[in-house]
Short mmCIF file of C-alpha atoms in Angstrom, two decimals:
data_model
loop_
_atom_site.label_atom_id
_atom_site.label_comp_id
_atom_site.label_asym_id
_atom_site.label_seq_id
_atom_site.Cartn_x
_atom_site.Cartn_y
_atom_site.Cartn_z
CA UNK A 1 18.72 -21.39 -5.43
CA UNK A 2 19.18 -23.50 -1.99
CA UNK A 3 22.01 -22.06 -1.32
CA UNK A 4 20.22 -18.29 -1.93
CA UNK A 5 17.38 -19.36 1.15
CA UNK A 6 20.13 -19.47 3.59
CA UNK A 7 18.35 -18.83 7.08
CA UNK A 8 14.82 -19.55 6.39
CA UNK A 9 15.30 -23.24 7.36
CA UNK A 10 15.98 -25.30 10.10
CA UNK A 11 19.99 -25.92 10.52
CA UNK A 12 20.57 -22.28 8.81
CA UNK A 13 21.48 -18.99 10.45
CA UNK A 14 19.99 -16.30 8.37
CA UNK A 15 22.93 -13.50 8.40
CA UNK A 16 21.94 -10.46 10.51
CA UNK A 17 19.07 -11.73 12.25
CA UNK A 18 18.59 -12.05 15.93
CA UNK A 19 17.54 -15.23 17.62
CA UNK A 20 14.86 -15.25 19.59
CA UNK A 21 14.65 -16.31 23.62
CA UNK A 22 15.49 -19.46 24.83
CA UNK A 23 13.05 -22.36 25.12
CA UNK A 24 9.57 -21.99 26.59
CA UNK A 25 9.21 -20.61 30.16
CA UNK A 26 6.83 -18.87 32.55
CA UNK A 27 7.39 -16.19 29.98
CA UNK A 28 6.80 -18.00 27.05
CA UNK A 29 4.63 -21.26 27.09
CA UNK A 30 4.53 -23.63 23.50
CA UNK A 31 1.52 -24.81 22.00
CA UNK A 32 0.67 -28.43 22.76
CA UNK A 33 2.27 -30.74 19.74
CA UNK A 34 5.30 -27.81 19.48
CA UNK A 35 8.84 -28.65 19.77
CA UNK A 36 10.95 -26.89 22.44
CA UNK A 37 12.84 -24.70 20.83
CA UNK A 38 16.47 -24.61 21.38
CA UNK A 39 18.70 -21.43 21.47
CA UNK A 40 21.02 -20.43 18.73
CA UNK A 41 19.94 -22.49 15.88
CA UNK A 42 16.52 -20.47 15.17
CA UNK A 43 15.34 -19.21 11.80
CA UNK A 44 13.36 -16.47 10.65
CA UNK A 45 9.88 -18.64 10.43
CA UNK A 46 10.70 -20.40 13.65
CA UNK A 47 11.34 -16.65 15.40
CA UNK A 48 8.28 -15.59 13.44
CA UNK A 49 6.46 -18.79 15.19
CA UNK A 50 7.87 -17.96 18.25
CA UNK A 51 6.83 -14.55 18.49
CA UNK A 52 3.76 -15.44 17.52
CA UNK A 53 2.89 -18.25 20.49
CA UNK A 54 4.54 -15.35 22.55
CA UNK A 55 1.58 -12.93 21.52
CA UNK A 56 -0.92 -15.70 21.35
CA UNK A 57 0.34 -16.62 24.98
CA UNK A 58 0.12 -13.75 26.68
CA UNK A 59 -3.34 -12.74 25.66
CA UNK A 60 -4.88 -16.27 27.15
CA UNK A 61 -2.20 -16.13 30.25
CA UNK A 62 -3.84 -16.66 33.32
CA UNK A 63 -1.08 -14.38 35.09
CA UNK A 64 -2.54 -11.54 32.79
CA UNK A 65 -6.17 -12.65 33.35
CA UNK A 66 -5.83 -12.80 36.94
CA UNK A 67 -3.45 -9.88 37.34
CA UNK A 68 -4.73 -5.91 38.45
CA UNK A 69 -2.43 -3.98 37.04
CA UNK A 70 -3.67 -3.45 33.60
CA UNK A 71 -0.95 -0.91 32.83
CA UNK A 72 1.81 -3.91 33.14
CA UNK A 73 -0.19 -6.42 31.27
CA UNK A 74 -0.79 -3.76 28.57
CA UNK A 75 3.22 -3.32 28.33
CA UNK A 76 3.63 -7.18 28.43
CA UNK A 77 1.02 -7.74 25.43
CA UNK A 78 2.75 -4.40 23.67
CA UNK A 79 6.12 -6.01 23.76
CA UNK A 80 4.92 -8.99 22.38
CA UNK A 81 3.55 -7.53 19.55
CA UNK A 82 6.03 -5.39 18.81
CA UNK A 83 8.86 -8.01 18.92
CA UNK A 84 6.08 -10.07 16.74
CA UNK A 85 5.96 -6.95 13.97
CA UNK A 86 10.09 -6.66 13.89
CA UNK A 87 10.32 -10.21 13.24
CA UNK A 88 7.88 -10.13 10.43
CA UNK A 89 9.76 -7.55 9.22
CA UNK A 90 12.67 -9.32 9.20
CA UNK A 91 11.01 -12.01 7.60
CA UNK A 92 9.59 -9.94 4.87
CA UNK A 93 13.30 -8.41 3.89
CA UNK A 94 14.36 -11.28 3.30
CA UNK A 95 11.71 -12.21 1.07
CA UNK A 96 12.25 -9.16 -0.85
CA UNK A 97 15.94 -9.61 -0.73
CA UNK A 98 15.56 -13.00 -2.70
CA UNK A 99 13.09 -11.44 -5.30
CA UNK A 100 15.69 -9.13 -5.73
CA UNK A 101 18.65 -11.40 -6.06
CA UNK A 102 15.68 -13.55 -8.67
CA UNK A 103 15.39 -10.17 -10.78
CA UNK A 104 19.12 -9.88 -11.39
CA UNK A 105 19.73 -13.53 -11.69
CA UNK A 106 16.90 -14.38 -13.82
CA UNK A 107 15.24 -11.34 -15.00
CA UNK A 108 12.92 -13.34 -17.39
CA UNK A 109 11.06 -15.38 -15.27
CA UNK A 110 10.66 -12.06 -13.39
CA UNK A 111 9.13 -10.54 -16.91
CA UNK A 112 7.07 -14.00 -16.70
CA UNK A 113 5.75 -13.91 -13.72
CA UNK A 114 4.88 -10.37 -14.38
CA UNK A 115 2.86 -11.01 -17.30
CA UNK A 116 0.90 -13.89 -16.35
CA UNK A 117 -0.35 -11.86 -12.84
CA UNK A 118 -1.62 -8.78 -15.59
CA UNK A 119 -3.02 -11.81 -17.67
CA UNK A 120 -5.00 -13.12 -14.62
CA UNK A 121 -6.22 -9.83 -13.50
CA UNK A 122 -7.44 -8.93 -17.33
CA UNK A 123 -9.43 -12.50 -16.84
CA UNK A 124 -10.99 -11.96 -13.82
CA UNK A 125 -11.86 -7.83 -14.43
CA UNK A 126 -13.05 -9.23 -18.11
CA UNK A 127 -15.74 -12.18 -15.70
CA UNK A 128 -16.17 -8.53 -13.56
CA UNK A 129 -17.22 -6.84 -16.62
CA UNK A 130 -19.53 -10.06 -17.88
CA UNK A 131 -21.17 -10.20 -14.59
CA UNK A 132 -22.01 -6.53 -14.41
CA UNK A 133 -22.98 -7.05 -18.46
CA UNK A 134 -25.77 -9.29 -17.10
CA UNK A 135 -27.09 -7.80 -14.53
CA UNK A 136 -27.56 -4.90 -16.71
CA UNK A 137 -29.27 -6.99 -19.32
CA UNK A 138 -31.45 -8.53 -16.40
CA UNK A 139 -32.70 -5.02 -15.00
CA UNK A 140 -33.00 -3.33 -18.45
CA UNK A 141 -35.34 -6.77 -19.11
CA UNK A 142 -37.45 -5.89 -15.62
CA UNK A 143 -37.88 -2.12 -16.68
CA UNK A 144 -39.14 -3.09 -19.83
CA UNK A 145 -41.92 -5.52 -18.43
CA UNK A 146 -42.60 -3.05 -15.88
CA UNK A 147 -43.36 0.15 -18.28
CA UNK A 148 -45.10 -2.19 -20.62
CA UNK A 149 -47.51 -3.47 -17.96
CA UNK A 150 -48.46 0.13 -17.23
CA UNK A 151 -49.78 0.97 -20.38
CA UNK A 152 -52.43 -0.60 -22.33
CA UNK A 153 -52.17 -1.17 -26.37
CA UNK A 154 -55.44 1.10 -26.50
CA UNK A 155 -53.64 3.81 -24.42
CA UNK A 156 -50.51 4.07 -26.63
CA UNK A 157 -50.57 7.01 -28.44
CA UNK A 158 -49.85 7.06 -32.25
CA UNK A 159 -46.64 7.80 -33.49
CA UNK A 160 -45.89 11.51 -35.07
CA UNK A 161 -44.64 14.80 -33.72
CA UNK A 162 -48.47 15.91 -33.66
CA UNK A 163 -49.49 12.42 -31.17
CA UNK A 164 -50.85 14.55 -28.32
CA UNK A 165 -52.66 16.92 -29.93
CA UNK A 166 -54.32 14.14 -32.15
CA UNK A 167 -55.67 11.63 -28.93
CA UNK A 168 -56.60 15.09 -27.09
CA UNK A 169 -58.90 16.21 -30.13
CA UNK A 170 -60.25 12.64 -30.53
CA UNK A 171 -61.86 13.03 -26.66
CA UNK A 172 -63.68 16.65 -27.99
CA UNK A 173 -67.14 16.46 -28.87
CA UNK A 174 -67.22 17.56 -32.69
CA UNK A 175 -67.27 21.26 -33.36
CA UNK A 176 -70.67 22.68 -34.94
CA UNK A 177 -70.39 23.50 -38.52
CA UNK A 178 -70.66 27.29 -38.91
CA UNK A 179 -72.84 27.99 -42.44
CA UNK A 180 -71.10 30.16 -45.07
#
């Protein structure tokens, strides 16, 4: 398998890729605590790095914050982060060029590493579902207490299809007896 990350580390050319510039200039300053970088021996994460300060760089330049011309230091920013978005492209073919060499070469641990991310997604939807579970408990507990504070035991009317009519009759003064 070290012999399958050729290119992604230092002392490795990764095959097809394109080094980036030369070591820091005008055009490119480093990061204090960065290592020039030297020509010809770069790999994918140290043109990724590089094209990153570059980007980085040229937003906090004082040439751009002092310069006029916005439509050059527009271009200067838009090169940068387009030569920042090819490299990361690069960088994330080869990625998928090793999973795919891993699926051929292995295609169990594949089917392993497969099940155990639907495993941790069924765990953490099945806490999603819990959490949701209780809150609906909680608020179904708060209506409750709420309707029941509303009405008084007195004021509940008595169970039967025939409840209304019953507590409406009660309120009527009695009817007078008509003789036979």
């Amino acid at each position: 398998m070290a012999s399958s990350m050729n290119g992604m580390f230092p002392g490795q050319q990764p095959s097809g890729a394109h080094p980036v510039g030369g070591p820091p200039g005008p055009a490119q300053p480093s990061f204090p605590g960065t290592a020039p970088r030297v020509q010809g021996n770069n790999t994918l994460v140290d043109e990724l790095e590089a094209s990153f300060e570059a980007c980085f760089s040229s937003l906090v330049s004082q040439d751009y914050v002092n310069g006029t011309d916005q439509e050059e230091i527009r271009t200067g920013v838009d090169q940068c982060i387009q030569k920042f978005l090819d490299v990361a492209r690069q960088t994330e073919c080869f990625f998928l060029q090793k999973r795919l060499q891993l699926s051929v070469q292995k295609p169990e641990q594949v089917l392993k590493e497969d099940v155990s991310d639907l495993r941790n997604e069924l765990q953490r939807k099945e806490l999603l579902v819990q959490k949701h579970l209780a809150k609906l408990h909680h608020w179904h507990q708060v209506l409750e207490d709420v309707s029941g504070q509303h009405r008084k035991p007195t004021d509940l009317p008595p169970p039967g299809p025939l409840a209304f009519l019953e507590q409406a009759s009660a309120s009527l003064p009695p009817a007078p007896l008509k003789p036979s």
